[in-house]
PDB file of N, CA and C in Angstrom:
ATOM      1  N   MET A   1     116.047  69.896 106.603  1.00  0.00           N
ATOM      2  CA  MET A   1     115.503  71.082 106.513  1.00  0.00           C
ATOM      3  C   MET A   1     115.390  72.327 107.920  1.00  0.00           C
ATOM      4  N   SER A   2     115.385  73.023 108.615  1.00  0.00           N
ATOM      5  CA  SER A   2     115.027  73.894 109.802  1.00  0.00           C
ATOM      6  C   SER A   2     113.740  74.230 109.944  1.00  0.00           C
ATOM      7  N   GLU A   3     113.076  74.458 111.184  1.00  0.00           N
ATOM      8  CA  GLU A   3     111.765  75.795 111.012  1.00  0.00           C
ATOM      9  C   GLU A   3     111.265  76.645 109.867  1.00  0.00           C
ATOM     10  N   THR A   4     112.821  77.424 110.340  1.00  0.00           N
ATOM     11  CA  THR A   4     112.751  78.062 109.565  1.00  0.00           C
ATOM     12  C   THR A   4     112.847  78.754 107.800  1.00  0.00           C
ATOM     13  N   ALA A   5     113.097  77.850 107.505  1.00  0.00           N
ATOM     14  CA  ALA A   5     113.141  77.375 106.140  1.00  0.00           C
ATOM     15  C   ALA A   5     111.589  77.103 105.435  1.00  0.00           C
ATOM     16  N   GLU A   6     110.501  76.610 106.238  1.00  0.00           N
ATOM     17  CA  GLU A   6     109.837  75.698 106.586  1.00  0.00           C
ATOM     18  C   GLU A   6     108.842  76.849 106.167  1.00  0.00           C
ATOM     19  N   ARG A   7     108.759  77.948 106.641  1.00  0.00           N
ATOM     20  CA  ARG A   7     107.546  78.889 107.274  1.00  0.00           C
ATOM     21  C   ARG A   7     107.982  80.040 106.088  1.00  0.00           C
ATOM     22  N   THR A   8     107.310  80.596 105.148  1.00  0.00           N
ATOM     23  CA  THR A   8     107.041  81.155 103.966  1.00  0.00           C
ATOM     24  C   THR A   8     107.175  82.776 104.150  1.00  0.00           C
ATOM     25  N   VAL A   9     107.112  83.700 103.673  1.00  0.00           N
ATOM     26  CA  VAL A   9     106.591  84.937 104.102  1.00  0.00           C
ATOM     27  C   VAL A   9     106.042  86.066 102.444  1.00  0.00           C
ATOM     28  N   ASN A  10     104.844  86.675 102.124  1.00  0.00           N
ATOM     29  CA  ASN A  10     104.227  86.409 101.218  1.00  0.00           C
ATOM     30  C   ASN A  10     103.565  88.168 101.637  1.00  0.00           C
ATOM     31  N   PRO A  11     103.813  88.732 100.216  1.00  0.00           N
ATOM     32  CA  PRO A  11     103.191  90.225 100.417  1.00  0.00           C
ATOM     33  C   PRO A  11     101.534  89.687 100.753  1.00  0.00           C
ATOM     34  N   GLY A  12     101.577  90.649 101.424  1.00  0.00           N
ATOM     35  CA  GLY A  12     100.089  91.217 101.739  1.00  0.00           C
ATOM     36  C   GLY A  12      99.939  90.055 102.464  1.00  0.00           C
ATOM     37  N   GLU A  13     100.245  89.637 103.358  1.00  0.00           N
ATOM     38  CA  GLU A  13      99.929  88.606 104.381  1.00  0.00           C
ATOM     39  C   GLU A  13     100.266  89.491 105.771  1.00  0.00           C
ATOM     40  N   VAL A  14      99.444  89.084 106.687  1.00  0.00           N
ATOM     41  CA  VAL A  14      99.346  89.742 108.119  1.00  0.00           C
ATOM     42  C   VAL A  14     100.537  88.834 109.458  1.00  0.00           C
ATOM     43  N   TRP A  15     101.392  89.193 110.047  1.00  0.00           N
ATOM     44  CA  TRP A  15     101.793  88.799 110.815  1.00  0.00           C
ATOM     45  C   TRP A  15     101.898  89.388 111.757  1.00  0.00           C
ATOM     46  N   LYS A  16     101.954  88.695 113.297  1.00  0.00           N
ATOM     47  CA  LYS A  16     101.720  89.333 114.709  1.00  0.00           C
ATOM     48  C   LYS A  16     103.676  89.566 115.191  1.00  0.00           C
ATOM     49  N   HIS A  17     104.039  90.486 115.662  1.00  0.00           N
ATOM     50  CA  HIS A  17     105.095  90.748 116.172  1.00  0.00           C
ATOM     51  C   HIS A  17     104.670  90.067 117.919  1.00  0.00           C
ATOM     52  N   PHE A  18     106.366  89.169 118.170  1.00  0.00           N
ATOM     53  CA  PHE A  18     105.604  89.220 120.022  1.00  0.00           C
ATOM     54  C   PHE A  18     105.484  89.628 120.514  1.00  0.00           C
ATOM     55  N   LYS A  19     105.524  91.354 120.390  1.00  0.00           N
ATOM     56  CA  LYS A  19     105.284  92.433 121.624  1.00  0.00           C
ATOM     57  C   LYS A  19     103.885  92.873 121.276  1.00  0.00           C
ATOM     58  N   GLY A  20     103.110  91.619 120.648  1.00  0.00           N
ATOM     59  CA  GLY A  20     101.702  92.460 120.692  1.00  0.00           C
ATOM     60  C   GLY A  20     100.952  92.728 119.023  1.00  0.00           C
ATOM     61  N   LYS A  21     101.951  94.042 118.053  1.00  0.00           N
ATOM     62  CA  LYS A  21     101.153  94.572 117.260  1.00  0.00           C
ATOM     63  C   LYS A  21     101.470  93.848 115.192  1.00  0.00           C
ATOM     64  N   GLU A  22     100.600  93.786 115.073  1.00  0.00           N
ATOM     65  CA  GLU A  22     100.474  93.328 113.890  1.00  0.00           C
ATOM     66  C   GLU A  22     100.692  94.253 112.708  1.00  0.00           C
ATOM     67  N   VAL A  23     101.755  93.412 111.778  1.00  0.00           N
ATOM     68  CA  VAL A  23     102.071  94.146 110.657  1.00  0.00           C
ATOM     69  C   VAL A  23     101.703  93.411 109.911  1.00  0.00           C
ATOM     70  N   ARG A  24     101.323  94.253 108.264  1.00  0.00           N
ATOM     71  CA  ARG A  24     100.986  93.156 107.230  1.00  0.00           C
ATOM     72  C   ARG A  24     102.581  93.834 106.108  1.00  0.00           C
ATOM     73  N   ILE A  25     102.594  92.202 105.511  1.00  0.00           N
ATOM     74  CA  ILE A  25     103.831  92.134 104.493  1.00  0.00           C
ATOM     75  C   ILE A  25     103.957  93.079 103.232  1.00  0.00           C
ATOM     76  N   LEU A  26     104.236  94.115 102.583  1.00  0.00           N
ATOM     77  CA  LEU A  26     104.490  94.192 101.608  1.00  0.00           C
ATOM     78  C   LEU A  26     105.333  94.125 100.719  1.00  0.00           C
ATOM     79  N   ALA A  27     106.640  93.648 100.811  1.00  0.00           N
ATOM     80  CA  ALA A  27     106.993  93.383 100.097  1.00  0.00           C
ATOM     81  C   ALA A  27     108.343  91.865 100.470  1.00  0.00           C
ATOM     82  N   LEU A  28     108.459  91.644  99.529  1.00  0.00           N
ATOM     83  CA  LEU A  28     110.277  90.804  99.642  1.00  0.00           C
ATOM     84  C   LEU A  28     111.395  92.097  98.815  1.00  0.00           C
ATOM     85  N   ALA A  29     112.761  91.800  99.519  1.00  0.00           N
ATOM     86  CA  ALA A  29     113.659  92.351  98.567  1.00  0.00           C
ATOM     87  C   ALA A  29     114.780  91.708  99.306  1.00  0.00           C
ATOM     88  N   LYS A  30     115.702  92.549  98.042  1.00  0.00           N
ATOM     89  CA  LYS A  30     117.091  91.806  98.529  1.00  0.00           C
ATOM     90  C   LYS A  30     118.030  93.365  99.127  1.00  0.00           C
ATOM     91  N   ASN A  31     119.319  93.295  99.564  1.00  0.00           N
ATOM     92  CA  ASN A  31     119.615  94.410 100.207  1.00  0.00           C
ATOM     93  C   ASN A  31     120.713  94.508  98.759  1.00  0.00           C
ATOM     94  N   GLU A  32     120.609  95.463  98.485  1.00  0.00           N
ATOM     95  CA  GLU A  32     121.777  95.936  97.491  1.00  0.00           C
ATOM     96  C   GLU A  32     123.426  95.820  97.676  1.00  0.00           C
ATOM     97  N   SER A  33     123.434  95.699  98.625  1.00  0.00           N
ATOM     98  CA  SER A  33     125.378  95.306  98.866  1.00  0.00           C
ATOM     99  C   SER A  33     125.673  94.306  99.518  1.00  0.00           C
ATOM    100  N   ASP A  34     124.954  93.896  99.900  1.00  0.00           N
ATOM    101  CA  ASP A  34     124.925  92.006  99.770  1.00  0.00           C
ATOM    102  C   ASP A  34     124.443  91.421  99.878  1.00  0.00           C
ATOM    103  N   SER A  35     122.645  91.589  98.934  1.00  0.00           N
ATOM    104  CA  SER A  35     122.001  90.423  98.276  1.00  0.00           C
ATOM    105  C   SER A  35     121.267  89.914  99.384  1.00  0.00           C
ATOM    106  N   THR A  36     120.961  89.758 100.783  1.00  0.00           N
ATOM    107  CA  THR A  36     120.735  89.511 102.054  1.00  0.00           C
ATOM    108  C   THR A  36     119.377  89.676 101.959  1.00  0.00           C
ATOM    109  N   ASP A  37     118.445  88.174 101.652  1.00  0.00           N
ATOM    110  CA  ASP A  37     116.340  88.585 101.254  1.00  0.00           C
ATOM    111  C   ASP A  37     116.903  89.279 102.565  1.00  0.00           C
ATOM    112  N   MET A  38     116.090  90.403 102.250  1.00  0.00           N
ATOM    113  CA  MET A  38     114.809  91.334 103.382  1.00  0.00           C
ATOM    114  C   MET A  38     113.346  91.169 103.332  1.00  0.00           C
ATOM    115  N   VAL A  39     112.268  91.715 104.328  1.00  0.00           N
ATOM    116  CA  VAL A  39     110.998  91.732 104.684  1.00  0.00           C
ATOM    117  C   VAL A  39     110.902  92.949 104.216  1.00  0.00           C
ATOM    118  N   VAL A  40     109.354  93.709 103.966  1.00  0.00           N
ATOM    119  CA  VAL A  40     109.937  95.051 103.951  1.00  0.00           C
ATOM    120  C   VAL A  40     107.747  95.215 104.366  1.00  0.00           C
ATOM    121  N   TYR A  41     107.786  95.444 105.123  1.00  0.00           N
ATOM    122  CA  TYR A  41     106.498  95.342 106.290  1.00  0.00           C
ATOM    123  C   TYR A  41     106.144  96.889 107.690  1.00  0.00           C
ATOM    124  N   THR A  42     104.874  96.968 107.224  1.00  0.00           N
ATOM    125  CA  THR A  42     104.198  98.034 107.598  1.00  0.00           C
ATOM    126  C   THR A  42     103.317  98.128 108.706  1.00  0.00           C
ATOM    127  N   GLU A  43     103.350  99.057 110.149  1.00  0.00           N
ATOM    128  CA  GLU A  43     102.372  98.571 111.095  1.00  0.00           C
ATOM    129  C   GLU A  43     102.062 100.331 111.876  1.00  0.00           C
ATOM    130  N   GLY A  44     100.847 100.071 111.552  1.00  0.00           N
ATOM    131  CA  GLY A  44     100.915 101.461 111.869  1.00  0.00           C
ATOM    132  C   GLY A  44     100.917 102.688 110.187  1.00  0.00           C
ATOM    133  N   THR A  45     101.675 103.354 110.506  1.00  0.00           N
ATOM    134  CA  THR A  45     102.026 104.520 109.382  1.00  0.00           C
ATOM    135  C   THR A  45     103.815 104.261 109.689  1.00  0.00           C
ATOM    136  N   ASN A  46     103.946 102.934 109.885  1.00  0.00           N
ATOM    137  CA  ASN A  46     105.648 103.146 110.031  1.00  0.00           C
ATOM    138  C   ASN A  46     105.953 102.016 108.764  1.00  0.00           C
ATOM    139  N   THR A  47     107.204 101.787 108.252  1.00  0.00           N
ATOM    140  CA  THR A  47     107.445 100.801 106.948  1.00  0.00           C
ATOM    141  C   THR A  47     108.633 100.508 107.918  1.00  0.00           C
ATOM    142  N   TRP A  48     109.050  99.033 108.314  1.00  0.00           N
ATOM    143  CA  TRP A  48     110.085  99.025 108.069  1.00  0.00           C
ATOM    144  C   TRP A  48     111.035  98.000 107.233  1.00  0.00           C
ATOM    145  N   ILE A  49     112.098  97.759 107.389  1.00  0.00           N
ATOM    146  CA  ILE A  49     112.404  96.458 107.083  1.00  0.00           C
ATOM    147  C   ILE A  49     113.750  95.861 107.414  1.00  0.00           C
ATOM    148  N   ARG A  50     113.373  94.530 107.982  1.00  0.00           N
ATOM    149  CA  ARG A  50     114.314  93.327 108.426  1.00  0.00           C
ATOM    150  C   ARG A  50     114.158  92.436 107.523  1.00  0.00           C
ATOM    151  N   PRO A  51     115.870  91.814 107.797  1.00  0.00           N
ATOM    152  CA  PRO A  51     116.720  90.865 106.871  1.00  0.00           C
ATOM    153  C   PRO A  51     115.580  89.656 107.061  1.00  0.00           C
ATOM    154  N   LEU A  52     114.873  88.833 106.310  1.00  0.00           N
ATOM    155  CA  LEU A  52     114.135  88.111 106.491  1.00  0.00           C
ATOM    156  C   LEU A  52     114.599  86.213 107.563  1.00  0.00           C
ATOM    157  N   ASN A  53     116.396  86.551 108.109  1.00  0.00           N
ATOM    158  CA  ASN A  53     116.738  85.227 108.647  1.00  0.00           C
ATOM    159  C   ASN A  53     115.941  85.867 110.088  1.00  0.00           C
ATOM    160  N   GLU A  54     116.067  87.574 110.364  1.00  0.00           N
ATOM    161  CA  GLU A  54     116.023  87.532 111.130  1.00  0.00           C
ATOM    162  C   GLU A  54     114.043  87.142 111.138  1.00  0.00           C
ATOM    163  N   PHE A  55     113.847  87.712 110.478  1.00  0.00           N
ATOM    164  CA  PHE A  55     111.679  88.223 110.311  1.00  0.00           C
ATOM    165  C   PHE A  55     112.024  86.797 111.209  1.00  0.00           C
ATOM    166  N   LEU A  56     112.339  85.896 110.732  1.00  0.00           N
ATOM    167  CA  LEU A  56     112.091  84.171 111.165  1.00  0.00           C
ATOM    168  C   LEU A  56     112.080  83.582 112.120  1.00  0.00           C
ATOM    169  N   SER A  57     113.249  84.646 112.632  1.00  0.00           N
ATOM    170  CA  SER A  57     113.933  83.300 113.694  1.00  0.00           C
ATOM    171  C   SER A  57     112.896  83.420 115.006  1.00  0.00           C
ATOM    172  N   GLU A  58     113.318  82.864 115.895  1.00  0.00           N
ATOM    173  CA  GLU A  58     112.815  82.408 116.854  1.00  0.00           C
ATOM    174  C   GLU A  58     113.179  83.613 118.171  1.00  0.00           C
ATOM    175  N   ILE A  59     112.221  83.910 119.339  1.00  0.00           N
ATOM    176  CA  ILE A  59     112.908  84.394 120.411  1.00  0.00           C
ATOM    177  C   ILE A  59     113.706  84.697 120.567  1.00  0.00           C
ATOM    178  N   ASP A  60     114.656  85.633 121.206  1.00  0.00           N
ATOM    179  CA  ASP A  60     115.863  85.876 122.099  1.00  0.00           C
ATOM    180  C   ASP A  60     115.308  85.774 123.331  1.00  0.00           C
ATOM    181  N   PHE A  61     115.223  84.774 124.044  1.00  0.00           N
ATOM    182  CA  PHE A  61     114.954  84.687 125.854  1.00  0.00           C
ATOM    183  C   PHE A  61     115.743  85.081 126.568  1.00  0.00           C
ATOM    184  N   GLY A  62     116.759  84.885 125.874  1.00  0.00           N
ATOM    185  CA  GLY A  62     118.214  85.896 126.536  1.00  0.00           C
ATOM    186  C   GLY A  62     118.153  87.138 126.829  1.00  0.00           C
ATOM    187  N   LYS A  63     117.483  87.420 125.640  1.00  0.00           N
ATOM    188  CA  LYS A  63     117.662  89.230 125.487  1.00  0.00           C
ATOM    189  C   LYS A  63     116.332  89.670 126.181  1.00  0.00           C
ATOM    190  N   TYR A  64     115.242  88.766 126.530  1.00  0.00           N
ATOM    191  CA  TYR A  64     113.701  88.725 126.722  1.00  0.00           C
ATOM    192  C   TYR A  64     113.672  87.903 128.125  1.00  0.00           C
ATOM    193  N   PRO A  65     114.110  87.584 129.554  1.00  0.00           N
ATOM    194  CA  PRO A  65     113.975  86.544 129.826  1.00  0.00           C
ATOM    195  C   PRO A  65     112.869  86.473 130.247  1.00  0.00           C
ATOM    196  N   ASP A  66     111.756  88.298 130.588  1.00  0.00           N
ATOM    197  CA  ASP A  66     110.569  87.940 131.248  1.00  0.00           C
ATOM    198  C   ASP A  66     109.120  87.781 130.386  1.00  0.00           C
ATOM    199  N   TYR A  67     109.749  87.575 128.911  1.00  0.00           N
ATOM    200  CA  TYR A  67     108.808  87.243 128.492  1.00  0.00           C
ATOM    201  C   TYR A  67     108.200  85.866 127.991  1.00  0.00           C
ATOM    202  N   ASP A  68     107.002  85.527 127.882  1.00  0.00           N
ATOM    203  CA  ASP A  68     106.193  83.871 128.561  1.00  0.00           C
ATOM    204  C   ASP A  68     106.180  83.055 127.367  1.00  0.00           C
ATOM    205  N   ARG A  69     107.558  82.310 127.403  1.00  0.00           N
ATOM    206  CA  ARG A  69     107.335  81.517 126.487  1.00  0.00           C
ATOM    207  C   ARG A  69     106.358  81.024 125.958  1.00  0.00           C
ATOM    208  N   ASN A  70     105.479  81.102 126.439  1.00  0.00           N
ATOM    209  CA  ASN A  70     104.323  79.597 126.316  1.00  0.00           C
ATOM    210  C   ASN A  70     103.318  80.544 125.508  1.00  0.00           C
ATOM    211  N   THR A  71     103.597  82.061 125.114  1.00  0.00           N
ATOM    212  CA  THR A  71     102.631  83.315 124.031  1.00  0.00           C
ATOM    213  C   THR A  71     103.188  82.441 122.948  1.00  0.00           C
ATOM    214  N   GLN A  72     104.295  82.750 122.658  1.00  0.00           N
ATOM    215  CA  GLN A  72     104.969  83.148 120.931  1.00  0.00           C
ATOM    216  C   GLN A  72     106.160  82.152 121.045  1.00  0.00           C
ATOM    217  N   LYS A  73     106.577  81.771 120.013  1.00  0.00           N
ATOM    218  CA  LYS A  73     107.918  80.564 119.782  1.00  0.00           C
ATOM    219  C   LYS A  73     108.901  81.531 118.884  1.00  0.00           C
ATOM    220  N   TYR A  74     108.696  82.565 117.647  1.00  0.00           N
ATOM    221  CA  TYR A  74     109.121  83.163 117.059  1.00  0.00           C
ATOM    222  C   TYR A  74     108.760  84.453 116.816  1.00  0.00           C
ATOM    223  N   ARG A  75     109.675  85.511 116.369  1.00  0.00           N
ATOM    224  CA  ARG A  75     110.104  87.152 116.701  1.00  0.00           C
ATOM    225  C   ARG A  75     108.276  87.333 116.260  1.00  0.00           C
ATOM    226  N   PHE A  76     108.312  86.683 114.719  1.00  0.00           N
ATOM    227  CA  PHE A  76     106.480  87.331 114.408  1.00  0.00           C
ATOM    228  C   PHE A  76     105.969  86.058 113.893  1.00  0.00           C
ATOM    229  N   GLU A  77     104.865  85.741 113.715  1.00  0.00           N
ATOM    230  CA  GLU A  77     103.716  84.534 113.597  1.00  0.00           C
ATOM    231  C   GLU A  77     102.490  85.086 112.627  1.00  0.00           C
ATOM    232  N   LYS A  78     102.799  83.861 111.383  1.00  0.00           N
ATOM    233  CA  LYS A  78     101.903  84.559 110.503  1.00  0.00           C
ATOM    234  C   LYS A  78     100.325  84.390 111.341  1.00  0.00           C
ATOM    235  N   VAL A  79      99.346  85.351 110.848  1.00  0.00           N
ATOM    236  CA  VAL A  79      98.344  85.476 111.821  1.00  0.00           C
ATOM    237  C   VAL A  79      96.853  85.094 110.310  1.00  0.00           C
ATOM    238  N   SER A  80      97.217  86.043 109.450  1.00  0.00           N
ATOM    239  CA  SER A  80      96.239  85.498 108.105  1.00  0.00           C
ATOM    240  C   SER A  80      97.153  86.093 107.270  1.00  0.00           C
ATOM    241  N   ASP A  81      96.401  84.881 106.015  1.00  0.00           N
ATOM    242  CA  ASP A  81      97.327  85.158 104.636  1.00  0.00           C
ATOM    243  C   ASP A  81      96.460  86.723 103.698  1.00  0.00           C
ATOM    244  N   GLY A  82      97.138  86.670 102.788  1.00  0.00           N
ATOM    245  CA  GLY A  82      96.878  88.477 102.363  1.00  0.00           C
ATOM    246  C   GLY A  82      95.741  87.685 100.950  1.00  0.00           C
ATOM    247  N   ILE A  83      95.701  89.077 101.188  1.00  0.00           N
ATOM    248  CA  ILE A  83      93.884  89.061  99.752  1.00  0.00           C
ATOM    249  C   ILE A  83      94.793  88.791  98.645  1.00  0.00           C
ATOM    250  N   ASP A  84      94.252  87.377  97.864  1.00  0.00           N
ATOM    251  CA  ASP A  84      94.737  86.269  96.577  1.00  0.00           C
ATOM    252  C   ASP A  84      93.848  87.374  95.581  1.00  0.00           C
ATOM    253  N   PHE A  85      95.362  87.500  94.816  1.00  0.00           N
ATOM    254  CA  PHE A  85      94.148  88.358  93.614  1.00  0.00           C
ATOM    255  C   PHE A  85      95.160  87.610  92.707  1.00  0.00           C
ATOM    256  N   SER A  86      95.203  86.660  92.811  1.00  0.00           N
ATOM    257  CA  SER A  86      95.880  85.874  91.914  1.00  0.00           C
ATOM    258  C   SER A  86      94.728  85.223  90.791  1.00  0.00           C
ATOM    259  N   PHE A  87      93.444  86.069  90.841  1.00  0.00           N
ATOM    260  CA  PHE A  87      92.789  85.783  89.776  1.00  0.00           C
ATOM    261  C   PHE A  87      92.344  86.693  88.389  1.00  0.00           C
ATOM    262  N   LEU A  88      93.289  87.883  89.285  1.00  0.00           N
ATOM    263  CA  LEU A  88      93.450  88.811  88.355  1.00  0.00           C
ATOM    264  C   LEU A  88      94.494  88.624  87.011  1.00  0.00           C
ATOM    265  N   ASP A  89      95.172  88.047  87.413  1.00  0.00           N
ATOM    266  CA  ASP A  89      96.545  87.312  86.436  1.00  0.00           C
ATOM    267  C   ASP A  89      95.894  87.428  84.943  1.00  0.00           C
ATOM    268  N   ASN A  90      94.908  87.145  85.035  1.00  0.00           N
ATOM    269  CA  ASN A  90      94.728  86.633  83.490  1.00  0.00           C
ATOM    270  C   ASN A  90      93.638  87.782  83.102  1.00  0.00           C
ATOM    271  N   GLU A  91      93.503  88.627  83.621  1.00  0.00           N
ATOM    272  CA  GLU A  91      93.088  89.932  83.228  1.00  0.00           C
ATOM    273  C   GLU A  91      93.797  91.503  83.445  1.00  0.00           C
ATOM    274  N   LEU A  92      94.750  91.292  83.980  1.00  0.00           N
ATOM    275  CA  LEU A  92      95.772  92.063  84.215  1.00  0.00           C
ATOM    276  C   LEU A  92      96.780  91.912  82.410  1.00  0.00           C
ATOM    277  N   SER A  93      96.684  90.609  82.298  1.00  0.00           N
ATOM    278  CA  SER A  93      97.750  90.170  80.908  1.00  0.00           C
ATOM    279  C   SER A  93      97.011  90.274  80.056  1.00  0.00           C
ATOM    280  N   GLU A  94      95.141  90.577  79.969  1.00  0.00           N
ATOM    281  CA  GLU A  94      95.359  90.660  79.123  1.00  0.00           C
ATOM    282  C   GLU A  94      94.766  92.431  78.466  1.00  0.00           C
ATOM    283  N   VAL A  95      94.493  92.894  80.005  1.00  0.00           N
ATOM    284  CA  VAL A  95      94.787  94.090  79.642  1.00  0.00           C
ATOM    285  C   VAL A  95      95.950  95.140  78.539  1.00  0.00           C
ATOM    286  N   ARG A  96      97.046  94.298  78.939  1.00  0.00           N
ATOM    287  CA  ARG A  96      99.224  94.544  79.075  1.00  0.00           C
ATOM    288  C   ARG A  96      98.700  94.492  77.205  1.00  0.00           C
ATOM    289  N   ASN A  97      98.682  93.718  77.059  1.00  0.00           N
ATOM    290  CA  ASN A  97      98.595  92.978  75.468  1.00  0.00           C
ATOM    291  C   ASN A  97      97.592  93.828  74.406  1.00  0.00           C
ATOM    292  N   ASN A  98      96.012  94.278  75.521  1.00  0.00           N
ATOM    293  CA  ASN A  98      95.536  95.240  74.871  1.00  0.00           C
ATOM    294  C   ASN A  98      96.129  96.844  74.211  1.00  0.00           C
ATOM    295  N   GLU A  99      96.861  97.023  75.501  1.00  0.00           N
ATOM    296  CA  GLU A  99      97.729  98.095  75.569  1.00  0.00           C
ATOM    297  C   GLU A  99      99.265  98.342  74.562  1.00  0.00           C
ATOM    298  N   ILE A 100      99.667  97.554  74.145  1.00  0.00           N
ATOM    299  CA  ILE A 100     101.184  97.384  73.703  1.00  0.00           C
ATOM    300  C   ILE A 100      99.715  96.885  71.875  1.00  0.00           C
ATOM    301  N   GLY A 101      99.238  96.615  71.980  1.00  0.00           N
ATOM    302  CA  GLY A 101      98.800  95.956  70.676  1.00  0.00           C
ATOM    303  C   GLY A 101      98.141  97.491  70.632  1.00  0.00           C
ATOM    304  N   PHE A 102      97.692  98.274  71.162  1.00  0.00           N
ATOM    305  CA  PHE A 102      97.639  99.613  70.459  1.00  0.00           C
ATOM    306  C   PHE A 102      98.607 100.898  70.492  1.00  0.00           C
ATOM    307  N   ILE A 103      99.229 100.257  70.931  1.00  0.00           N
ATOM    308  CA  ILE A 103     100.758 101.135  71.113  1.00  0.00           C
ATOM    309  C   ILE A 103     101.900 100.876  69.045  1.00  0.00           C
ATOM    310  N   PHE A 104     100.865  99.501  69.224  1.00  0.00           N
ATOM    311  CA  PHE A 104     101.977  99.171  67.897  1.00  0.00           C
ATOM    312  C   PHE A 104     101.314  99.702  66.857  1.00  0.00           C
ATOM    313  N   GLN A 105      99.729  99.565  66.975  1.00  0.00           N
ATOM    314  CA  GLN A 105      98.529  99.685  65.702  1.00  0.00           C
ATOM    315  C   GLN A 105      99.496 101.545  65.719  1.00  0.00           C
ATOM    316  N   GLY A 106     100.300 102.232  66.584  1.00  0.00           N
ATOM    317  CA  GLY A 106     100.007 104.081  65.913  1.00  0.00           C
ATOM    318  C   GLY A 106      99.303 104.508  66.642  1.00  0.00           C
ATOM    319  N   HIS A 107      98.722 104.304  67.474  1.00  0.00           N
ATOM    320  CA  HIS A 107      97.690 105.250  68.350  1.00  0.00           C
ATOM    321  C   HIS A 107      98.998 106.208  69.604  1.00  0.00           C
TER     322      HIS A 107
END
């Protein structure tokens, strides 16, 4: 298994681009035309979409020969996990069930 395959990206996480800016992952998506896995992320007021394999790739030192190789290995590296909202799963499920029950009771 490659190092890229071992690294995972999840919505809410903060990642650092090798040029210094931090981005927040908004979503994972698929390209409509060829089903390529994509990462949707935001930095400031900009929202970007990039292929997942490119997002997780190593820095191309041929393209950036002046970049310090000891600073960062990958194009993006995870800074922090996102906020874990999994504790809300049961509560949201209960709300949805109550709403469905309300609708079917003829209200």
